[in-house]
Amino acid sequence: MAFPHRPDAPELPDFSMLKRLARDQLIYLLEQLPGKKDLFIEADLMSPLDRIANVSILKQHEVDKLYKVENKPALSSNEHKLLACRAAFLFSVDLVNADKLAGRTRKYKVIFSPQKFYACEMVLEEEGIYGDVSCDEWAFSLLPLDVDLLSMELPEFFRDYFLEGDQRWINTVAQALHLLSTLYGSFPNCYGIGRCAKMSYELWRKLEEEEDGETKGRRPEIGHIFLLDRDVDFVTALCSQVVYEGLVDDTFRIKCGSVDFGPEVTSSDKSLKVLLNAEDKVFNEIRNEHFSNVFGFLSQKARNLQAQYDRRRGMDIKQMKNFVSQELKGLKQEHRLLSLHIGACESIMKKKTKQDFQELIKTEHALLEGFNIRESTSYIEEHIDRQVSPIESLRLMCLLSITENGEPKRPKMRIYGPDHLLTFSNLRRAGLLTEQAPGDTLTAVESKVSKLVTDKAAGKITDAFSSLAKRSNFRAISKKLNLIPRVDGEYDLKVPRDMAYVFSGAYVPLSCRIVEQVLERRSWQGLDEVVRLLNCSEFAFTDMTKDDKASSESLRLILVVFLGGCTFSEVSALRFLGREKGYRFIFLTTAVTNSARLMEAMSEVKA
Amino acid sequence: MNRTKGDEEEYWNSSKFKAFTFDDEDDELSQLKESKRAVNSLRDFVDDDDDDDLERVSWSGEPVGSRTRPGSFQSLSDALSDTPAKTYAPELGRPKGEYRDYSNDWSPSDTVRRLRKGKVCSLERFRSLQDKLQLLEEAVSMHDGNVITAVLIFLKRTLCKEILFRELEVRQVALRHLIHFLKEIGDQKLLLDLFRFLDRTEELALSHYREHLNIQDPEKRKEFLKTCIGLPFSAEDSAHIQDHYTLLERQIIIEANDRHLELAGQTEIFRKHPRKASILNMPLVTTLFYSCFYHYTEAEGTFSSPINLKKTFKIPDKQYVLTALAARAKLRAWHDVDALFTTKNWLGYTKKRAPIGFHRVVEILHKNSAPVQILQEYVNLVEDVDTKLNLATKFKCHDVVIDTCRDLKDRQQLLAYRSKVDKGSAEEEKIDALLSSPQIRWKN
């Protein structure tokens, strides 16, 4: 059932090297403070660290105690303190100042990961502890979550860039790409779309030029790289996911490649942390499947397993010995995994039935296809009235707004509590809610500004306001790119025909369709209209270097970089495309995302 | 850079030049720069001195290129073999290589490149507005937000805010970085000044309003919200701010009253259903639910009565009915549920009406585990026959299913349903009686 790769599909590069690299750098940093030390870790870094180094490695390098940094000073007796943090440097300030007040002198080292910001140093200086701490960087920016999925584990990227317009992570992205090209050879073919994609690409190029020679002569392992901004396609990320991995993410939240299955899944009284990746044989076969196929598959699997167990009947003693020593362990392992995923499916079913999932999906499909708008609108209004889930309602409103190019009716904010006034304002600024603006979209401020602008800066101004005046044009794009497949009769989800299967055959993910089209043409040629509708005329680029050394195998390996996050549905869709065309896709994302995460990132009220 | 020779001499005469070591913690770059300048000016007086010699005296460090380049692979063993002496504050014990090329004459683009690499770099020499702006533009064209912010921190320190604001107004990328920076460090005052300067009235209002999130004390929060009411929000947002204030004002009154009642222990509803949380700062609908739960029968005149809330906040009928239904069903007050949907016409006839559709009513009742008799009554009120049949089947309202099949004259469906009811039950008997009845003309 799980589709096999074509025999000519290229092999994936070995990304485990990235983990080793991050671990070595961490150890190096730990050794910089010799002797016993305490390590304080910011909560956001816990899971990524977990995937890189275990406690025994930390102990080996004399980490005595491990603390998760919370907003209060922890008491520790060791002379050395290490802090690993992102930008949440305020924590460390409190920590150090608390010690200072208590008259304790210690050595502090703050490790910023993946990089230190000048703003952080400024705060250290202002708080008067600049000299008391030493700073360092742990350039850990690429975590291989799976054989084909690399994550920068920067969920904050989305808000920082797409809402606040802060470009602080662009250098991190460029550095990560530079690292990849150092390790796996340069990329002969580069494509991209989006403002952030273009800037990241340009900075990356600059880095390569500066350090010329390092990547030269290395045979490129990956033939293509494709950079894509999340705001090119919000629609896909806003949809409910129905492939297994996406559904597990929507339901239980996969964090850093692992998921906590609660008692309702494990059918015992404790929760279980499970790694979800290609090594889980059962999961690997169902992860890309439409949910409707998963049950059948699992029960077939269970029957096979039973049959294999049953073989032991009628075995003689020698056969039995063989069976126990060779097969039993594998069977038991499979058994365990199988019951876990069956449990997960049951739990998903239970939750989804409660939420009228069917009706919800129907509404989403209607929005994507653009029919029965009135009905969908009233469904969403009722959804809000019933207070099913504020995040869900917000998501539906955004989907309606983007697909219909405007907010047909002002949302009922009162339901969300007054604080959501700020959330709505954020959604509009990020372009997740678009307002139905009359023809003259320029406000007084804008025209005032444009008068002030010199010719040179004029381009920048238009660009800065593009998000304000941006129209989503989803309907026109959908038509141009054929995102809604015409189906005669039932769409057979067991035998998918196109990438639309990840949304029950109703919609081909826009982001994936763009990748497909550009790869087919090896350029943006003929896609001008689409690019224009995406408001990306200035930000779609192609860059080919003639590289004779690129093997035909490498030319079928494609690295897709999602700036602002990608969803598991998109991953599944491109994996499918790869199987169809004999490609293999590798994914690099700033973080794995889904609709709920997008909405939460826009909230002002921190839960 | 702009110092005149006279200045330099004065500096030279008035300060004692001593060998500069980076073991000292006073790594002020201005000092470094001035030392360097002093050293350079020394050359005019002393014989030709060797650069290298001077550097040996002045600063210690590592040979060029020993610094780990971020991004390049360096295995642990590699890293350990050429570890620079970065024991304490690595910026202070910087490799010599970084100083060898330390110069006063870096162009803005060189400076920006160094900043991007995370190297220490003094910006103090960019003193003219033109230089500062050129620096900013270089940073923006580099795309690295960290560097843009670094330059902005410098500009914020060295320009008065009117000039800074004026220049940023036409540099939107940089402007966005400054706004985000001010938000992050919590410099609310400057942020508000900036919005005021830019005439971004709505953002100004929202930004001011946002502060209420940091106020925990309900009374103080209420007072703060009062100050937000006159701010230039959009028309719709203005109404919400007013509502927010009124709501919190109500909640404070209700909370004080109910906490008292609960503690006194005299009121049945609070004894039977102790409150799980305070009502303060809850959304309007939650407040309405609370009021339908604890204060349903109160007269319209009291602040805590549901009708009063409905009127004050112009809650639409649908919303009201949904909320009241959920609250009363939770209390299993079926009589109230009944009354919620009963309307009398002018002749005194009663009729059942539901603004939300009876299928929703049934679902909500079922969620609150209403008994079958109650469910049945409302399933019967569902107009669409298919929906009615589906709901009746789903919630096991046998009578409704059976009667509907009979009305539809659908013998097949009734036969099929017979297998779903318990053997020997009253339902089965009823079905059998119908199936054998000669009076019905079945359609199939």
Tab-separated table of N, CA and C in Angstrom, chain B residues 300-416:
chain	number	residue	atom	x	y	z
B	300	GLU	N	-34.381	42.010	35.383
B	300	GLU	CA	-33.564	42.708	34.395
B	300	GLU	C	-32.765	43.855	35.001
B	301	GLY	N	-33.250	44.371	36.099
B	301	GLY	CA	-32.594	45.525	36.695
B	301	GLY	C	-31.212	45.240	37.278
B	302	THR	N	-30.950	43.976	37.656
B	302	THR	CA	-29.655	43.705	38.281
B	302	THR	C	-28.569	43.530	37.226
B	303	PHE	N	-27.368	43.955	37.621
B	303	PHE	CA	-26.226	43.888	36.702
B	303	PHE	C	-25.881	42.470	36.269
B	304	SER	N	-26.182	41.514	37.143
B	304	SER	CA	-25.744	40.156	36.831
B	304	SER	C	-26.779	39.348	36.062
B	305	SER	N	-27.933	39.945	35.777
B	305	SER	CA	-28.961	39.148	35.101
B	305	SER	C	-28.626	38.987	33.621
B	306	PRO	N	-28.927	37.802	33.074
B	306	PRO	CA	-28.594	37.547	31.658
B	306	PRO	C	-29.264	38.561	30.723
B	307	ILE	N	-30.497	38.917	31.023
B	307	ILE	CA	-31.213	39.832	30.127
B	307	ILE	C	-30.537	41.197	30.109
B	308	ASN	N	-30.073	41.594	31.275
B	308	ASN	CA	-29.367	42.863	31.354
B	308	ASN	C	-28.102	42.829	30.492
B	309	LEU	N	-27.353	41.735	30.594
B	309	LEU	CA	-26.143	41.601	29.775
B	309	LEU	C	-26.502	41.646	28.298
B	310	LYS	N	-27.565	40.912	27.968
B	310	LYS	CA	-27.977	40.831	26.567
B	310	LYS	C	-28.271	42.217	26.010
B	311	LYS	N	-28.968	43.002	26.826
B	311	LYS	CA	-29.329	44.340	26.361
B	311	LYS	C	-28.126	45.264	26.304
B	312	THR	N	-27.353	45.258	27.382
B	312	THR	CA	-26.206	46.172	27.450
B	312	THR	C	-25.246	45.950	26.295
B	313	PHE	N	-24.987	44.684	25.998
B	313	PHE	CA	-23.963	44.404	24.987
B	313	PHE	C	-24.559	44.015	23.638
B	314	LYS	N	-25.880	44.217	23.503
B	314	LYS	CA	-26.552	43.922	22.240
B	314	LYS	C	-26.185	42.539	21.702
B	315	ILE	N	-26.336	41.568	22.575
B	315	ILE	CA	-26.016	40.197	22.169
B	315	ILE	C	-27.124	39.692	21.248
B	316	PRO	N	-26.795	39.179	20.079
B	316	PRO	CA	-27.827	38.700	19.157
B	316	PRO	C	-28.603	37.518	19.744
B	317	ASP	N	-29.823	37.394	19.314
B	317	ASP	CA	-30.716	36.344	19.794
B	317	ASP	C	-30.100	34.952	19.749
B	318	LYS	N	-29.559	34.626	18.585
B	318	LYS	CA	-28.974	33.297	18.377
B	318	LYS	C	-27.943	32.984	19.452
B	319	GLN	N	-27.044	33.935	19.605
B	319	GLN	CA	-25.971	33.785	20.562
B	319	GLN	C	-26.528	33.588	21.962
B	320	TYR	N	-27.527	34.387	22.271
B	320	TYR	CA	-28.116	34.325	23.601
B	320	TYR	C	-28.740	32.958	23.852
B	321	VAL	N	-29.526	32.521	22.880
B	321	VAL	CA	-30.232	31.249	23.052
B	321	VAL	C	-29.245	30.090	23.192
B	322	LEU	N	-28.221	30.090	22.341
B	322	LEU	CA	-27.220	29.029	22.419
B	322	LEU	C	-26.584	28.964	23.803
B	323	THR	N	-26.235	30.138	24.318
B	323	THR	CA	-25.541	30.183	25.594
B	323	THR	C	-26.461	29.799	26.745
B	324	ALA	N	-27.668	30.374	26.724
B	324	ALA	CA	-28.621	30.056	27.786
B	324	ALA	C	-28.958	28.567	27.766
B	325	LEU	N	-29.148	28.033	26.579
B	325	LEU	CA	-29.465	26.612	26.445
B	325	LEU	C	-28.367	25.755	27.065
B	326	ALA	N	-27.112	26.069	26.717
B	326	ALA	CA	-26.001	25.281	27.243
B	326	ALA	C	-25.958	25.354	28.767
B	327	ALA	N	-26.175	26.557	29.293
B	327	ALA	CA	-26.100	26.726	30.749
B	327	ALA	C	-27.234	25.989	31.456
B	328	ARG	N	-28.456	26.156	30.948
B	328	ARG	CA	-29.597	25.521	31.619
B	328	ARG	C	-29.569	24.010	31.449
B	329	ALA	N	-29.085	23.553	30.301
B	329	ALA	CA	-29.010	22.106	30.080
B	329	ALA	C	-27.977	21.489	31.020
B	330	LYS	N	-26.920	22.219	31.246
B	330	LYS	CA	-25.891	21.722	32.157
B	330	LYS	C	-26.467	21.532	33.562
B	331	LEU	N	-27.370	22.418	33.925
B	331	LEU	CA	-28.008	22.309	35.239
B	331	LEU	C	-29.201	21.348	35.213
B	332	ARG	N	-29.465	20.799	34.049
B	332	ARG	CA	-30.599	19.908	33.827
B	332	ARG	C	-31.924	20.602	34.184
B	333	ALA	N	-31.998	21.878	33.907
B	333	ALA	CA	-33.225	22.641	34.170
B	333	ALA	C	-34.088	22.584	32.918
B	334	TRP	N	-34.708	21.438	32.718
B	334	TRP	CA	-35.440	21.203	31.457
B	334	TRP	C	-36.602	22.152	31.276
B	335	HIS	N	-37.133	22.569	32.394
B	335	HIS	CA	-38.248	23.489	32.311
B	335	HIS	C	-37.810	24.813	31.665
B	336	ASP	N	-36.655	25.300	32.091
B	336	ASP	CA	-36.117	26.530	31.510
B	336	ASP	C	-35.823	26.349	30.026
B	337	VAL	N	-35.312	25.153	29.704
B	337	VAL	CA	-35.026	24.864	28.304
B	337	VAL	C	-36.314	24.972	27.495
B	338	ASP	N	-37.332	24.377	28.035
B	338	ASP	CA	-38.628	24.394	27.368
B	338	ASP	C	-39.104	25.830	27.155
B	339	ALA	N	-38.987	26.615	28.206
B	339	ALA	CA	-39.472	27.997	28.146
B	339	ALA	C	-38.683	28.815	27.120
B	340	LEU	N	-37.439	28.442	26.942
B	340	LEU	CA	-36.563	29.183	26.027
B	340	LEU	C	-37.085	29.154	24.592
B	341	PHE	N	-37.797	28.086	24.255
B	341	PHE	CA	-38.241	27.928	22.871
B	341	PHE	C	-39.743	28.104	22.695
B	342	THR	N	-40.415	28.413	23.781
B	342	THR	CA	-41.862	28.539	23.695
B	342	THR	C	-42.259	29.996	23.449
B	343	THR	N	-43.018	30.204	22.413
B	343	THR	CA	-43.519	31.564	22.181
B	343	THR	C	-45.036	31.511	22.134
B	344	LYS	N	-45.620	32.582	22.568
B	344	LYS	CA	-47.081	32.656	22.529
B	344	LYS	C	-47.483	33.646	21.455
B	345	ASN	N	-48.458	33.290	20.655
B	345	ASN	CA	-48.914	34.305	19.699
B	345	ASN	C	-50.057	35.107	20.324
B	346	TRP	N	-50.602	36.032	19.608
B	346	TRP	CA	-51.568	36.944	20.236
B	346	TRP	C	-52.866	36.278	20.647
B	347	LEU	N	-53.102	35.111	20.092
B	347	LEU	CA	-54.312	34.406	20.496
B	347	LEU	C	-54.075	33.517	21.710
B	348	GLY	N	-52.806	33.516	22.157
B	348	GLY	CA	-52.512	32.705	23.323
B	348	GLY	C	-52.093	31.294	22.998
B	349	TYR	N	-52.000	30.968	21.719
B	349	TYR	CA	-51.504	29.639	21.382
B	349	TYR	C	-50.000	29.602	21.593
B	350	THR	N	-49.494	28.506	22.068
B	350	THR	CA	-48.036	28.416	22.204
B	350	THR	C	-47.460	27.651	21.018
B	351	LYS	N	-46.244	28.034	20.726
B	351	LYS	CA	-45.575	27.434	19.589
B	351	LYS	C	-44.101	27.318	19.927
B	352	LYS	N	-43.443	26.282	19.395
B	352	LYS	CA	-42.000	26.148	19.655
B	352	LYS	C	-41.211	26.757	18.498
B	353	ARG	N	-40.290	27.620	18.882
B	353	ARG	CA	-39.422	28.210	17.866
B	353	ARG	C	-37.992	28.252	18.374
B	354	ALA	N	-37.043	27.987	17.471
B	354	ALA	CA	-35.636	28.074	17.886
B	354	ALA	C	-34.852	28.839	16.835
B	355	PRO	N	-34.268	29.961	17.203
B	355	PRO	CA	-33.517	30.753	16.217
B	355	PRO	C	-32.286	30.013	15.699
B	356	ILE	N	-31.879	28.970	16.403
B	356	ILE	CA	-30.643	28.298	15.984
B	356	ILE	C	-30.910	26.998	15.243
B	357	GLY	N	-32.182	26.621	15.061
B	357	GLY	CA	-32.469	25.341	14.403
B	357	GLY	C	-32.487	24.235	15.447
B	358	PHE	N	-33.543	23.408	15.397
B	358	PHE	CA	-33.685	22.409	16.461
B	358	PHE	C	-32.626	21.312	16.408
B	359	HIS	N	-32.007	21.135	15.243
B	359	HIS	CA	-30.961	20.095	15.209
B	359	HIS	C	-29.797	20.463	16.132
B	360	ARG	N	-29.486	21.756	16.184
B	360	ARG	CA	-28.432	22.198	17.098
B	360	ARG	C	-28.861	22.047	18.555
B	361	VAL	N	-30.131	22.372	18.800
B	361	VAL	CA	-30.667	22.229	20.160
B	361	VAL	C	-30.482	20.789	20.626
B	362	VAL	N	-30.837	19.860	19.747
B	362	VAL	CA	-30.728	18.452	20.107
B	362	VAL	C	-29.284	18.097	20.433
B	363	GLU	N	-28.369	18.572	19.596
B	363	GLU	CA	-26.960	18.243	19.836
B	363	GLU	C	-26.473	18.769	21.186
B	364	ILE	N	-26.858	19.992	21.472
B	364	ILE	CA	-26.401	20.573	22.740
B	364	ILE	C	-27.010	19.812	23.917
B	365	LEU	N	-28.287	19.473	23.782
B	365	LEU	CA	-28.931	18.709	24.851
B	365	LEU	C	-28.237	17.360	25.033
B	366	HIS	N	-27.921	16.735	23.921
B	366	HIS	CA	-27.284	15.429	24.008
B	366	HIS	C	-25.916	15.534	24.683
B	367	LYS	N	-25.195	16.574	24.325
B	367	LYS	CA	-23.882	16.792	24.923
B	367	LYS	C	-24.004	16.928	26.434
B	368	ASN	N	-25.126	17.484	26.877
B	368	ASN	CA	-25.319	17.646	28.315
B	368	ASN	C	-26.109	16.474	28.900
B	369	SER	N	-26.054	15.353	28.216
B	369	SER	CA	-26.714	14.108	28.592
B	369	SER	C	-28.164	14.290	29.071
B	370	ALA	N	-28.942	14.887	28.203
B	370	ALA	CA	-30.376	14.985	28.470
B	370	ALA	C	-31.013	13.612	28.313
B	371	PRO	N	-32.060	13.319	29.102
B	371	PRO	CA	-32.730	12.015	28.976
B	371	PRO	C	-33.473	11.911	27.632
B	372	VAL	N	-33.750	10.657	27.242
B	372	VAL	CA	-34.336	10.415	25.926
B	372	VAL	C	-35.669	11.144	25.727
B	373	GLN	N	-36.498	11.196	26.792
B	373	GLN	CA	-37.809	11.847	26.639
B	373	GLN	C	-37.656	13.291	26.187
B	374	ILE	N	-36.662	13.971	26.804
B	374	ILE	CA	-36.425	15.375	26.452
B	374	ILE	C	-35.893	15.470	25.026
B	375	LEU	N	-34.890	14.646	24.738
B	375	LEU	CA	-34.301	14.654	23.405
B	375	LEU	C	-35.371	14.440	22.350
B	376	GLN	N	-36.184	13.433	22.627
B	376	GLN	CA	-37.229	13.036	21.691
B	376	GLN	C	-38.128	14.206	21.307
B	377	GLU	N	-38.486	14.966	22.317
B	377	GLU	CA	-39.375	16.096	22.109
B	377	GLU	C	-38.783	17.065	21.090
B	378	TYR	N	-37.460	17.296	21.213
B	378	TYR	CA	-36.828	18.274	20.324
B	378	TYR	C	-36.444	17.685	18.971
B	379	VAL	N	-36.146	16.393	18.967
B	379	VAL	CA	-35.881	15.753	17.681
B	379	VAL	C	-37.128	15.876	16.810
B	380	ASN	N	-38.268	15.705	17.442
B	380	ASN	CA	-39.540	15.791	16.721
B	380	ASN	C	-39.774	17.150	16.085
B	381	LEU	N	-39.128	18.155	16.647
B	381	LEU	CA	-39.333	19.511	16.142
B	381	LEU	C	-38.427	19.849	14.955
B	382	VAL	N	-37.470	18.938	14.675
B	382	VAL	CA	-36.592	19.184	13.532
B	382	VAL	C	-37.413	19.087	12.253
B	383	GLU	N	-37.308	20.091	11.422
B	383	GLU	CA	-38.195	20.140	10.262
B	383	GLU	C	-37.801	19.177	9.151
B	384	ASP	N	-36.540	19.227	8.774
B	384	ASP	CA	-36.094	18.389	7.675
B	384	ASP	C	-36.174	16.918	8.075
B	385	VAL	N	-36.915	16.132	7.295
B	385	VAL	CA	-37.198	14.757	7.690
B	385	VAL	C	-35.931	13.906	7.756
B	386	ASP	N	-35.047	14.070	6.791
B	386	ASP	CA	-33.819	13.268	6.792
B	386	ASP	C	-32.977	13.554	8.025
B	387	THR	N	-32.820	14.850	8.307
B	387	THR	CA	-32.038	15.229	9.488
B	387	THR	C	-32.678	14.653	10.736
B	388	LYS	N	-34.007	14.763	10.794
B	388	LYS	CA	-34.726	14.253	11.951
B	388	LYS	C	-34.452	12.765	12.146
B	389	LEU	N	-34.553	12.026	11.048
B	389	LEU	CA	-34.358	10.583	11.101
B	389	LEU	C	-32.924	10.246	11.543
B	390	ASN	N	-31.975	10.983	10.968
B	390	ASN	CA	-30.583	10.754	11.331
B	390	ASN	C	-30.329	10.982	12.809
B	391	LEU	N	-30.818	12.123	13.286
B	391	LEU	CA	-30.607	12.463	14.690
B	391	LEU	C	-31.290	11.450	15.600
B	392	ALA	N	-32.515	11.101	15.238
B	392	ALA	CA	-33.271	10.157	16.056
B	392	ALA	C	-32.541	8.821	16.136
B	393	THR	N	-31.971	8.402	14.998
B	393	THR	CA	-31.243	7.136	14.985
B	393	THR	C	-29.985	7.262	15.842
B	394	LYS	N	-29.254	8.374	15.637
B	394	LYS	CA	-27.996	8.590	16.345
B	394	LYS	C	-28.214	8.593	17.863
B	395	PHE	N	-29.302	9.245	18.303
B	395	PHE	CA	-29.503	9.383	19.739
B	395	PHE	C	-30.515	8.373	20.285
B	396	LYS	N	-30.832	7.374	19.477
B	396	LYS	CA	-31.705	6.273	19.919
B	396	LYS	C	-33.084	6.738	20.412
B	397	CYS	N	-33.664	7.673	19.684
B	397	CYS	CA	-35.033	8.067	19.992
B	397	CYS	C	-35.953	7.166	19.165
B	398	HIS	N	-36.176	5.956	19.708
B	398	HIS	CA	-36.855	4.929	18.921
B	398	HIS	C	-38.220	5.385	18.413
B	399	ASP	N	-39.005	5.962	19.308
B	399	ASP	CA	-40.364	6.355	18.926
B	399	ASP	C	-40.367	7.284	17.718
B	400	VAL	N	-39.434	8.229	17.739
B	400	VAL	CA	-39.388	9.183	16.635
B	400	VAL	C	-39.060	8.471	15.327
B	401	VAL	N	-38.085	7.565	15.391
B	401	VAL	CA	-37.710	6.832	14.181
B	401	VAL	C	-38.912	6.056	13.654
B	402	ILE	N	-39.548	5.346	14.576
B	402	ILE	CA	-40.655	4.483	14.162
B	402	ILE	C	-41.803	5.309	13.568
B	403	ASP	N	-42.148	6.383	14.279
B	403	ASP	CA	-43.258	7.217	13.795
B	403	ASP	C	-42.935	7.858	12.455
B	404	THR	N	-41.670	8.270	12.316
B	404	THR	CA	-41.303	8.920	11.062
B	404	THR	C	-41.382	7.931	9.898
B	405	CYS	N	-40.903	6.719	10.134
B	405	CYS	CA	-40.976	5.700	9.085
B	405	CYS	C	-42.435	5.437	8.700
B	406	ARG	N	-43.245	5.405	9.749
B	406	ARG	CA	-44.661	5.160	9.485
B	406	ARG	C	-45.243	6.287	8.630
B	407	ASP	N	-44.904	7.526	9.013
B	407	ASP	CA	-45.422	8.663	8.259
B	407	ASP	C	-44.909	8.666	6.827
B	408	LEU	N	-43.671	8.190	6.663
B	408	LEU	CA	-43.094	8.151	5.316
B	408	LEU	C	-43.571	6.930	4.534
B	409	LYS	N	-44.276	6.069	5.232
B	409	LYS	CA	-44.722	4.788	4.675
B	409	LYS	C	-43.544	3.980	4.134
B	410	ASP	N	-42.430	4.068	4.873
B	410	ASP	CA	-41.199	3.418	4.428
B	410	ASP	C	-41.031	2.097	5.175
B	411	ARG	N	-41.621	1.049	4.614
B	411	ARG	CA	-41.621	-0.254	5.262
B	411	ARG	C	-40.212	-0.823	5.376
B	412	GLN	N	-39.421	-0.619	4.307
B	412	GLN	CA	-38.059	-1.180	4.287
B	412	GLN	C	-37.207	-0.622	5.422
B	413	GLN	N	-37.294	0.676	5.566
B	413	GLN	CA	-36.468	1.288	6.598
B	413	GLN	C	-36.896	0.842	7.991
B	414	LEU	N	-38.192	0.708	8.147
B	414	LEU	CA	-38.705	0.248	9.438
B	414	LEU	C	-38.219	-1.173	9.727
B	415	LEU	N	-38.253	-2.001	8.708
B	415	LEU	CA	-37.759	-3.376	8.841
B	415	LEU	C	-36.287	-3.374	9.259
B	416	ALA	N	-35.548	-2.501	8.600
B	416	ALA	CA	-34.124	-2.434	8.904
B	416	ALA	C	-33.902	-1.970	10.341
